[in-house]
Coordinates of C-alpha atoms and ligand atoms in Angstrom, one line a residue:
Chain C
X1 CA 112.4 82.7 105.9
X2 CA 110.5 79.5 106.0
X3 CA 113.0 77.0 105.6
X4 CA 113.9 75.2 109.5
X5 CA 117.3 74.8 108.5
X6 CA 117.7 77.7 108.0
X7 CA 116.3 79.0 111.1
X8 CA 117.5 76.0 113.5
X9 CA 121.1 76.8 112.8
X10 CA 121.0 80.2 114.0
X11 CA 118.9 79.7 117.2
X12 CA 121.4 79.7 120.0
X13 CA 122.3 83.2 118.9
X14 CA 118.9 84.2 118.2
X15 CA 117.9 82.7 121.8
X16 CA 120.5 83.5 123.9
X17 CA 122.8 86.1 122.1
X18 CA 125.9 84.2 121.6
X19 CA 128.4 85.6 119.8
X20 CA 131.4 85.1 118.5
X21 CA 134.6 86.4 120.4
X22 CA 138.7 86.4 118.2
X23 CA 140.7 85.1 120.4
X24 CA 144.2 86.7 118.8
X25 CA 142.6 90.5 119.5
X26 CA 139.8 89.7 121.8
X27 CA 137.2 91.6 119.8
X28 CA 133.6 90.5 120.0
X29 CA 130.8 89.7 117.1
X30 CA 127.6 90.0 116.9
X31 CA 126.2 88.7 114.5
X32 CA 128.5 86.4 114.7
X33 CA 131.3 86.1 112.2
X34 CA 133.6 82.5 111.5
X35 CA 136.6 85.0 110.6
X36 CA 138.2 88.2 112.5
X37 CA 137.9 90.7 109.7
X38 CA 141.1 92.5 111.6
X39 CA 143.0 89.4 112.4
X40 CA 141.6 87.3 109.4
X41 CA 143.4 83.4 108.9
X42 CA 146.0 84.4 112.0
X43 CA 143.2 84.1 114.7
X44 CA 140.9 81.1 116.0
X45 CA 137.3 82.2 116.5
X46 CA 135.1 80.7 119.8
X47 CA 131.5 81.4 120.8
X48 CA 131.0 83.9 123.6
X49 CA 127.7 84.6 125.5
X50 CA 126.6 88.2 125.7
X51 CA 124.8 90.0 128.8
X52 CA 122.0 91.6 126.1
X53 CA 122.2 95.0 127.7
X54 CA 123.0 98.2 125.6
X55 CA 122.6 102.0 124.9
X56 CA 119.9 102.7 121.7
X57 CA 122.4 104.1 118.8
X58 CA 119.5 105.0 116.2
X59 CA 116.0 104.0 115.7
X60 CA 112.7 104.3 113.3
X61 CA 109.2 103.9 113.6
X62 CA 108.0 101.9 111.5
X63 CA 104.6 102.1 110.0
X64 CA 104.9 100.5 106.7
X65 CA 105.9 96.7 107.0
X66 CA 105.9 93.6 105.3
X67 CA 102.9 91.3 106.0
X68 CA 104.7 89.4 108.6
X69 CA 105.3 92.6 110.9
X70 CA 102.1 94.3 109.8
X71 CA 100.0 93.2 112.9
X72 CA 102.9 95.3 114.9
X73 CA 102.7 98.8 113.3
X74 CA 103.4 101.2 114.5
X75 CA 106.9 99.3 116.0
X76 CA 109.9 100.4 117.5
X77 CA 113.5 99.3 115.2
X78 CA 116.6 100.0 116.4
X79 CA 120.7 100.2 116.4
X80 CA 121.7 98.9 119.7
X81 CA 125.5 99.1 120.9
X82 CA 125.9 96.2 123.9
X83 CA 128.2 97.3 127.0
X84 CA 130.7 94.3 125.5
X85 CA 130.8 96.1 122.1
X86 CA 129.1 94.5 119.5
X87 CA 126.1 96.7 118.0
X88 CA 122.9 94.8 116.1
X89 CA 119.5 95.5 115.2
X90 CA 116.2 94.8 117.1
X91 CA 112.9 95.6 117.5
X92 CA 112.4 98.0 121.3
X93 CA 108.6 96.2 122.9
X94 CA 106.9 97.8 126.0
X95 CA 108.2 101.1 124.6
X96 CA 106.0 104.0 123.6
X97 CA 107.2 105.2 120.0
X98 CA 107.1 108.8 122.2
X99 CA 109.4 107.3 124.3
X100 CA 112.4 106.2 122.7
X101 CA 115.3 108.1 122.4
X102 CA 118.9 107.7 121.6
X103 CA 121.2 107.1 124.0
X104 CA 118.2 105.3 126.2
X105 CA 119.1 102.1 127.7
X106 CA 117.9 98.8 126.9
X107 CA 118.0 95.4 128.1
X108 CA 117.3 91.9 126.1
X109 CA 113.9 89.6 126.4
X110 CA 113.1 86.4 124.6
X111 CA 109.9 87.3 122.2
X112 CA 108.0 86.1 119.6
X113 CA 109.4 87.4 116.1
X114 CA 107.2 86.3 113.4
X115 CA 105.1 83.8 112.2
X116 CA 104.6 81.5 108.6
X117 CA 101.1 82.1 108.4
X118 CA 98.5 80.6 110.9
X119 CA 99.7 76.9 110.7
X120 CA 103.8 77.4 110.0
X121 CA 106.6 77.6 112.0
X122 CA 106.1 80.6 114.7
X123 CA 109.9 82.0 115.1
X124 CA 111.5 83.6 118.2
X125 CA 114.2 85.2 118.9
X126 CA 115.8 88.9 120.8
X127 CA 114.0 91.9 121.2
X128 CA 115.0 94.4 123.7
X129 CA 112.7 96.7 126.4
X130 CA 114.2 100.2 128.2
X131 CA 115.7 99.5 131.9
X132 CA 113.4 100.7 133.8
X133 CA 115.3 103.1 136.2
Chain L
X1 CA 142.1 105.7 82.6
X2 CA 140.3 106.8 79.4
X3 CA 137.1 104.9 77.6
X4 CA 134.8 106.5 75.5
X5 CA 130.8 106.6 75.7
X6 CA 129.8 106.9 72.2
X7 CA 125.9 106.8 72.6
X8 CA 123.9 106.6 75.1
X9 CA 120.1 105.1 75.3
X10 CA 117.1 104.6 77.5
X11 CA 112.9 104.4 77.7
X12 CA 110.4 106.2 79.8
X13 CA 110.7 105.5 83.8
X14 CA 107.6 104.6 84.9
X15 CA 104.6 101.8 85.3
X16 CA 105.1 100.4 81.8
X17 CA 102.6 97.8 81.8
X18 CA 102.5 97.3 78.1
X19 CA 106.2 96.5 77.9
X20 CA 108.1 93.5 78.9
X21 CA 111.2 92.9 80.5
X22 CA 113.3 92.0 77.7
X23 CA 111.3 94.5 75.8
X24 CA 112.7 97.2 77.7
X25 CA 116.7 96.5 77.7
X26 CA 116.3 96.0 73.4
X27 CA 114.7 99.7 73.0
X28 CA 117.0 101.4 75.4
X29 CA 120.2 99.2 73.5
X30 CA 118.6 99.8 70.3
X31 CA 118.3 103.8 71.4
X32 CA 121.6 104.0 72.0
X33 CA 123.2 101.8 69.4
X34 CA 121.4 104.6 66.8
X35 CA 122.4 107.6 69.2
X36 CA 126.6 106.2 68.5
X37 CA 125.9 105.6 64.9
X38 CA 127.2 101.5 65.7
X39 CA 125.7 98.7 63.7
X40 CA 124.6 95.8 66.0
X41 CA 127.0 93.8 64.6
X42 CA 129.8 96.3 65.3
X43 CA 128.6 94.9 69.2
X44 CA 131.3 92.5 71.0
X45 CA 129.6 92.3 74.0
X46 CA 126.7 93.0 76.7
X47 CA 126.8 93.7 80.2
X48 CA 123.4 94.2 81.9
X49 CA 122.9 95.1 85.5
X50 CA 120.1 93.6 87.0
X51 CA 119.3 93.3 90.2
X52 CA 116.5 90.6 90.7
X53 CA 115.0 89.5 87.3
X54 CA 114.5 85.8 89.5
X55 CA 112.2 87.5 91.7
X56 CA 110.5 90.6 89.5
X57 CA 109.9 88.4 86.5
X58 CA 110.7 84.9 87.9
X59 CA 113.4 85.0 84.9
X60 CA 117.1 84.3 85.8
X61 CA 119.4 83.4 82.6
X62 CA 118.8 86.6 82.0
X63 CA 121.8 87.8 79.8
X64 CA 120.8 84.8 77.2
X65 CA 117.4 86.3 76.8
X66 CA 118.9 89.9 76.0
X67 CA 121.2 88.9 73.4
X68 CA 118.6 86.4 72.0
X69 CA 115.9 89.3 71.7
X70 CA 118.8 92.2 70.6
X71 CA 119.3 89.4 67.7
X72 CA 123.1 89.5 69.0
X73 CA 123.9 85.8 69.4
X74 CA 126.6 84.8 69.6
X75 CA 128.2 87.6 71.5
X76 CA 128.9 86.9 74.6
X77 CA 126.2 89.0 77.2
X78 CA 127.3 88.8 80.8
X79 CA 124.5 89.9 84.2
X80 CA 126.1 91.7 86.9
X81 CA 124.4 92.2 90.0
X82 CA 124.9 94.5 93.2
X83 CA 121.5 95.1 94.3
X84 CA 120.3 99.3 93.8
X85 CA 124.1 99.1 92.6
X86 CA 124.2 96.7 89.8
X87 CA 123.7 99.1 86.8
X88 CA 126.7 101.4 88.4
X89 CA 128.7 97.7 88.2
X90 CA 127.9 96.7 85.3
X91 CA 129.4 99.9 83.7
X92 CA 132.4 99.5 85.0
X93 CA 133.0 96.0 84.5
X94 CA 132.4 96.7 80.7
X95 CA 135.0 99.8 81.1
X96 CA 137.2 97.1 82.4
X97 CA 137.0 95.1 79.0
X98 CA 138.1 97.3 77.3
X99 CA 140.4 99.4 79.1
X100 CA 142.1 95.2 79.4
X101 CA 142.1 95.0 75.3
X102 CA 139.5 92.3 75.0
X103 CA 137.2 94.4 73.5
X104 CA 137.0 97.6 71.2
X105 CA 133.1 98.3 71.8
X106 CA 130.8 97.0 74.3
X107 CA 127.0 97.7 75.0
X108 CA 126.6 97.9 79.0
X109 CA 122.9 98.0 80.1
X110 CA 121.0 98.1 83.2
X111 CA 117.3 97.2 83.5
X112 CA 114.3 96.5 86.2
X113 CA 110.9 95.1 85.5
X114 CA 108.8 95.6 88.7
X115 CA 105.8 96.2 88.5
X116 CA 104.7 92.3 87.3
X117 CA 104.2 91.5 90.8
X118 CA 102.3 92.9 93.4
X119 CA 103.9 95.8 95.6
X120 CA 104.4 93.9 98.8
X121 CA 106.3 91.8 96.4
X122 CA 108.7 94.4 95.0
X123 CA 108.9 96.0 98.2
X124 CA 110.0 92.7 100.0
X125 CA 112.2 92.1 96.6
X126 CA 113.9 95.4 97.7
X127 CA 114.4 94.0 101.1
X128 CA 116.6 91.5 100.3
X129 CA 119.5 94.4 99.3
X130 CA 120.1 94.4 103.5
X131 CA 121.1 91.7 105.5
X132 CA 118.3 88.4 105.5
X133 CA 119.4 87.1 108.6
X134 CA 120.1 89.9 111.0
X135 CA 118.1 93.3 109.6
X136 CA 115.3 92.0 107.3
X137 CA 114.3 88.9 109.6
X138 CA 113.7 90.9 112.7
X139 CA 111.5 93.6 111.2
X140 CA 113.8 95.7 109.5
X141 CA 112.5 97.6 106.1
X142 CA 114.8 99.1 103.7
X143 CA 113.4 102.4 104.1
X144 CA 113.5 101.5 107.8
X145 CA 117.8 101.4 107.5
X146 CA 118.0 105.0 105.9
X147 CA 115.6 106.4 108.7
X148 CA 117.9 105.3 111.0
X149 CA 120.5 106.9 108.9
X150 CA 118.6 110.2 109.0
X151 CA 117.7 109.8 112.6
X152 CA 121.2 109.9 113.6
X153 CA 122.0 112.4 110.9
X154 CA 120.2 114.7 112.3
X155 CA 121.1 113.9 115.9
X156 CA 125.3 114.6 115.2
X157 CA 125.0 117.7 112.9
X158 CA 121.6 118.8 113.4
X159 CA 120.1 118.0 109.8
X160 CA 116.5 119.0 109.7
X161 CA 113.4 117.2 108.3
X162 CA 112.8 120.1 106.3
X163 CA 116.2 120.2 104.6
X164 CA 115.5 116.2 104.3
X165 CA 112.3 117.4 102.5
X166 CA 113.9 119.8 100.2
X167 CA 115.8 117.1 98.1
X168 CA 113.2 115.9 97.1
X169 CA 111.5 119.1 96.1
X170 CA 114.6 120.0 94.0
X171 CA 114.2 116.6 92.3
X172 CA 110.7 117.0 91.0
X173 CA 111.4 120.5 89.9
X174 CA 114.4 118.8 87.7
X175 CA 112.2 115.7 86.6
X176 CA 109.9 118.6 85.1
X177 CA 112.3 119.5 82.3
X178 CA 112.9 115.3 81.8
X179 CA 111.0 113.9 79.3
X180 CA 112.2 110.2 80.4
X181 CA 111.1 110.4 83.9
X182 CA 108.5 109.2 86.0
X183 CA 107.2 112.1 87.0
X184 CA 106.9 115.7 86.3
X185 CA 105.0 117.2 88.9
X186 CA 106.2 119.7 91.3
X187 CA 105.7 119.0 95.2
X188 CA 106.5 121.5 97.6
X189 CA 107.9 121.0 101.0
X190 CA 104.7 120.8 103.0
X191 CA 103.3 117.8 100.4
X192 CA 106.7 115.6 102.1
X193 CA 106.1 116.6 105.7
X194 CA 102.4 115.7 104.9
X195 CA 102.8 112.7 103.3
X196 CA 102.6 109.2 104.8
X197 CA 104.8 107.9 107.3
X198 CA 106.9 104.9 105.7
X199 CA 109.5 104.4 108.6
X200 CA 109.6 107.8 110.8
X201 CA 111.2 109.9 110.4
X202 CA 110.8 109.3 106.6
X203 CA 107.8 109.9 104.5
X204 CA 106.3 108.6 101.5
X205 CA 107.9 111.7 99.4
X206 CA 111.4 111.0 100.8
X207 CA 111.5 107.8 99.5
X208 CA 112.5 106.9 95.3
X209 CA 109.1 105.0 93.7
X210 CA 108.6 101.5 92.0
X211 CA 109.7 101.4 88.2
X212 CA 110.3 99.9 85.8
X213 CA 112.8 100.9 82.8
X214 CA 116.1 100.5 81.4
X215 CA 119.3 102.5 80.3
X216 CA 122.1 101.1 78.3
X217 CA 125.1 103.6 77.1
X218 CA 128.0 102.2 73.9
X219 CA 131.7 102.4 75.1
X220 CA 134.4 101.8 73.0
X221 CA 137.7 102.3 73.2
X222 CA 139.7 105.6 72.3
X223 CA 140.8 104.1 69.3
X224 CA 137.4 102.6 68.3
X225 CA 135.8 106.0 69.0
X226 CA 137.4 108.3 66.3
X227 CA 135.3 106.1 63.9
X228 CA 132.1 107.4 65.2
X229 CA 132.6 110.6 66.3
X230 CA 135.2 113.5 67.0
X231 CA 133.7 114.8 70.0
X232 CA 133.0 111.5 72.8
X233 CA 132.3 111.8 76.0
X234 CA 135.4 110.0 77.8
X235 CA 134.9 108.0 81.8
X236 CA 138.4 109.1 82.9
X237 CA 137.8 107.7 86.7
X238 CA 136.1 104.3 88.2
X239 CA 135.9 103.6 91.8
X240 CA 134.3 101.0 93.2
X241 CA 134.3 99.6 97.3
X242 CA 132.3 97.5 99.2
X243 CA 131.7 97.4 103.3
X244 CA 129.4 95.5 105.8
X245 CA 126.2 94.3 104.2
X246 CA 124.4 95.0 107.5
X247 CA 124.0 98.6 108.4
X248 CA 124.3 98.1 112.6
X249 CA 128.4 97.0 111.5
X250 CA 129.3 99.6 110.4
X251 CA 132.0 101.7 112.5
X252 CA 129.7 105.4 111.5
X253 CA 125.7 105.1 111.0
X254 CA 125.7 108.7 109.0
X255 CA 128.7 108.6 106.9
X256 CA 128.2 106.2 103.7
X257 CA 132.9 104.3 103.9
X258 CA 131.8 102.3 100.9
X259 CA 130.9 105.8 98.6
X260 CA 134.2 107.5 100.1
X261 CA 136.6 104.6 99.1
X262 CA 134.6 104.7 96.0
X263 CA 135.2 107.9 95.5
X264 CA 138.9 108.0 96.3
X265 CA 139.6 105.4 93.7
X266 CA 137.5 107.3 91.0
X267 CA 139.3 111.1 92.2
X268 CA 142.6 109.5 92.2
X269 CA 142.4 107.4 88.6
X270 CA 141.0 110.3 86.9
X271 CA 143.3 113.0 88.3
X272 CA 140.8 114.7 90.0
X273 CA 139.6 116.3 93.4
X274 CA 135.9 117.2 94.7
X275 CA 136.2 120.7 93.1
X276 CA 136.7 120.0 89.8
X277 CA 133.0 118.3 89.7
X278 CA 130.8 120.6 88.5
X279 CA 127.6 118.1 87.6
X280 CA 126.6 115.0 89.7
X281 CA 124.0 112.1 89.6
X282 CA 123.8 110.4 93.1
X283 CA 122.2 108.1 94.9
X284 CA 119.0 109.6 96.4
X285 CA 116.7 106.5 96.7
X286 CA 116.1 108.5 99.8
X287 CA 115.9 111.9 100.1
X288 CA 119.3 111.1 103.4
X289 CA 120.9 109.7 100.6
X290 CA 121.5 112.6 98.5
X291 CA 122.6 114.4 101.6
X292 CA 124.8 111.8 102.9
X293 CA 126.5 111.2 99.2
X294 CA 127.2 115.2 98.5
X295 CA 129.3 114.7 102.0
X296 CA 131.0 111.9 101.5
X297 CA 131.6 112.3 98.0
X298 CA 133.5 115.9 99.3
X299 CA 131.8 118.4 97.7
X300 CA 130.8 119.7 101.3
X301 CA 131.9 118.6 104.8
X302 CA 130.6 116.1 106.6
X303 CA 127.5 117.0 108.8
X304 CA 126.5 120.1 105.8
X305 CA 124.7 118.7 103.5
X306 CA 121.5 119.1 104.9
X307 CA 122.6 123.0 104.6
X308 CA 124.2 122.8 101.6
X309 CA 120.5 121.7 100.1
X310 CA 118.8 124.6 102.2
X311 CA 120.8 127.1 101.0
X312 CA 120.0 126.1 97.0
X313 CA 124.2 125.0 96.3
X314 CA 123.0 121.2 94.4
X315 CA 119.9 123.4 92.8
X316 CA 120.9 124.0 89.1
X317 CA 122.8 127.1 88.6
X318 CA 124.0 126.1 92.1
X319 CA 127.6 125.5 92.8
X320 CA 127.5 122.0 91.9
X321 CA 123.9 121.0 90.8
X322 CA 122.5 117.6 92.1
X323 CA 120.8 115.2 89.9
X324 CA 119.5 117.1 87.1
X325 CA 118.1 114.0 85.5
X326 CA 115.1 114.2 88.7
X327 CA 117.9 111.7 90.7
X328 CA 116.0 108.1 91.4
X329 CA 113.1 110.0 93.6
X330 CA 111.4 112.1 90.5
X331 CA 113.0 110.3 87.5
X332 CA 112.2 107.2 89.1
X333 CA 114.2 103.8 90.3
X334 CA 114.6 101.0 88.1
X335 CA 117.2 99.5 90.2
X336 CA 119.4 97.7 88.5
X337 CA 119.0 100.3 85.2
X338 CA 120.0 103.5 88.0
X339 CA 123.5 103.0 87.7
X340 CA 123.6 103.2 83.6
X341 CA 121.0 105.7 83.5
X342 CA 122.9 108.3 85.5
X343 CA 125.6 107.9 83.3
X344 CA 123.0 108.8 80.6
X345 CA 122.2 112.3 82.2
X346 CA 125.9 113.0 82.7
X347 CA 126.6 112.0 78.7
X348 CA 123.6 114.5 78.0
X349 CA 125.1 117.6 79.9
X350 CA 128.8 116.9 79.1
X351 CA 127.6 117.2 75.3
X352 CA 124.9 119.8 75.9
X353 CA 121.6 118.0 74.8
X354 CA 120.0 118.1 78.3
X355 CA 117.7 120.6 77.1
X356 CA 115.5 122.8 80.0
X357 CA 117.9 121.3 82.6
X358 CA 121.0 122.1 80.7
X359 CA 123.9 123.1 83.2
X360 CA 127.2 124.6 81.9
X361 CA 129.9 121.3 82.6
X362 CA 132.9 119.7 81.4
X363 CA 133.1 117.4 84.2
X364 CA 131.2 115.3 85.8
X365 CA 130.5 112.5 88.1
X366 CA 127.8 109.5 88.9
X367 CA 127.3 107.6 92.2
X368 CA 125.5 104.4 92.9
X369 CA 124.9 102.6 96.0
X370 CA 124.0 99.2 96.4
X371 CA 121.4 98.1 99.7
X372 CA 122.1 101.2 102.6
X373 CA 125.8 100.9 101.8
X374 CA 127.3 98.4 101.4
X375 CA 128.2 98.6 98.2
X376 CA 129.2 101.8 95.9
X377 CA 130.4 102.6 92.3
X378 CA 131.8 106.1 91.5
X379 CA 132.4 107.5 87.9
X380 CA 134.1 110.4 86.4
X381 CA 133.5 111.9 82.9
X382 CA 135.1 114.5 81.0
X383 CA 135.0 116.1 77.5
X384 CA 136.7 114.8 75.1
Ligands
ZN1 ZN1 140.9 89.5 115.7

């Protein structure tokens, strides 16, 4: 991904998880999407900010990565479902790989993602860490 | 619904570094044009399932180079992609032309060069079957979706990693007795658990390899058909459904919507239920895959697959025995050929030339998934 475009266009969401909220049926997206999928052409669509804390749905560890992510390994990947709804996928930091478990609680931070090489673009973006009780 | 396969083609799975990619699609056709008995210029048309010629082989265009090199020009030749998927596509978009009248006989293909570039090429190739933006950007692998999958598998119906293991032990044992496939070495359960960690909780030996190769198969219509033989194979049922590219949208992370609606089409056009299946090719790219599919596909309840596999019931001489052929883990994963060459292995058993892995069938079915779901492509063949 090392077109700015590209990147640019999606970094309020990827900053500050904005989604997208259907204003005929109320559901929220995340990832966003332009057009309800229930409500389709009948609905108008508006941005909505999201609080960026959920409940871990699934994860893997992942050991074998692309060369981007392979400073990482072992990392933490995971299904998150936020208390508004919406579930996505992120990567779980200051996490043991022992640790994590479904159902555990997590809360968004702002992180470093990846990185075009030692003089590109260094990308940003959501990750998320357990709540610590 | 009823369209004949008249012959049926392919070439060794495997790392064919002697063979090119346009090489690979004119022996498989070529195979399978001799298999029906049909001249070449008998052929009206191509369909080829490819998934990323651009990136394996920095060659798009690519349905122009196949009918060039089959020395088939002018017909027209037509690429249809759907990542892991395509070949499944392709199939039925060529059952479409002729169950619509614009053509008697067809070739439909599917073929995958990937070994010309380096693994971490192929792998990140593969990659781009999820979602760029919200899955792959972030850190996601493609094995890394299915262990999810799994994970949460095992976490509603209490799968275990040793019944995860045990697909692919089946597999190889099958691939043994295929002279096409990639491998044909047995593995027991112990060589997965001990293998490498890809994305826990899968291993190397859960996961389908790199290959290259290519299937094509010869449908014609039921009219065309009696011309070439008395005994064809027929596709009597098509399904075909998409749902969210990106895994995390999905309403269920363990059940598979797109093969179900699939499925339902395919069951319902060919007058059919889950019982009557007695022979099946599915998706096992990885080893939750196979597992998943044999649920959603209804040959067992959701949440007993995993048992289902323990208990030896998609073994042949099982009650419904599970890719034969080796499945994409042991015969190996061409991805865009997958979806025809399935349809090869049900062709073989339906007419009884599947030779050490011969199962006793009439019916059969094929499943292909495109990326961790969110496309699928269901067949059903019978004997004619
Ligand atoms: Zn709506």
């Amino acid at each position: 991904m090392s077109n700015v475009p590209r990147f640019w266009r999606n970094l309020k969401r990827r900053y500050n998880l904005i989604g997208t909220k259907c204003l005929n049926c109320n559901e929220l997206y995340f990832p966003p999407r332009q057009l309800c999928p229930k409500c389709r052409r009948a609905s108008k669509i508006e941005d909505v900010q999201l609080k960026g804390r959920g409940e871990v749905l699934t994860y893997t560890i992942i050991h074998s990565a692309p060369k981007r992510f392979e400073g990482q390994t072992p990392y933490i990947m995971a299904i998150i479902q936020l208390e508004e709804g919406p579930k996505l996928t992120a990567q779980i930091v200051d996490c043991d790989p022992t640790e994590i478990d479904i159902g555990m609680k997590v809360e968004m931070v702002f992180r470093r993602i990846q990185e075009d090489g030692d003089a590109g673009l260094i990308y940003y973006g959501y990750k998320f860490r357990p709540i610590a009780n | 619904m009823k369209v004949a396969i008249i012959g049926v083609g392919l070439t060794r799975f495997g790392e064919l570094w002697e063979t090119s990619f346009s090489h690979l699609f004119v022996e498989a056709g070529a195979n399978a044009l001799r298999d029906a008995g049909v001249d070449g210029k008998d052929v009206e048309a191509i369909f080829v399932g490819n998934m990323s010629a651009g990136r394996f082989v920095d060659q798009e265009h690519i349905s122009c180079l196949i009918a060039d090199q089959a020395g088939l020009n002018p017909i027209p030749a037509t690429r249809i992609e759907a990542a892991c998927a395509s070949g499944g596509h392709a199939l039925r978009q060529g059952i479409m032309s002729i169950l619509s009248g614009f053509h008697d006989l067809v070739v439909v293909g599917g073929v995958e060069k990937m070994t010309d570039v380096m693994t971490e090429s192929t792998t990140q190739t593969l990659a781009t079957a999820a979602d760029q933006e919200w899955e792959a950007f972030l850190g996601m692998t493609f094995p890394g979706l299915y262990a999810m999958m799994a994970r949460r598998h095992m976490y509603e119906f209490g799968t275990t990693r040793e019944q995860l293991a045990l697909v692919s032990v089946k597999n190889h044992r099958n691939a043994i007795h295929n002279p096409y496939a990639q491998y044909h070495v047995e593995i027991t359960v112990d060589d997965v658990l001990n293998s490498p960690i890809i994305a826990d909780p899968l291993r190397l030996l859960d996961c389908s390899p790199i290959t290259d190769g290519a299937a094509c198969v010869v449908l014609a219509s039921e009219r065309k058909a009696r011309e070439y033989t008395d005994s064809p194979i027929y596709i009597t049922g098509s399904g075909q459904a998409t749902s969210t590219l990106s895994l995390h949208s999905r309403k269920q992370i363990p059940v598979v919507d797109s093969t179900i609606n699939a499925a339902k089409e395919a069951y319902k056009r060919a007058g059919k239920s889950p019982k009557d299946i007695q022979v099946a090719e599915v998706h096992d790219a990885f080893t939750i895959g196979e597992i998943m599919a044999i649920e959603n596909l209804g040959f067992f309840n959701i949440g007993e697959g995993g048992k289902a596999t323990e208990e030896g019931e998609t073994e042949i001489g099982g009650k419904i025995p599970v890719n034969t052929s080796g499945g994409l883990k042991a015969k190996g994963h061409p991805v865009g050929a997958t979806g025809v060459a399935q349809a090869v292995e049900i062709v073989l058993q339906l007419r009884g030339d599947a030779k050490g892995r011969q199962v006793d069938a009439d019916i059969g079915l094929t499943h292909n998934v495109g990326g961790s779901g969110g496309t699928a492509v269901v067949h059903i063949y019978e004997k004619g």
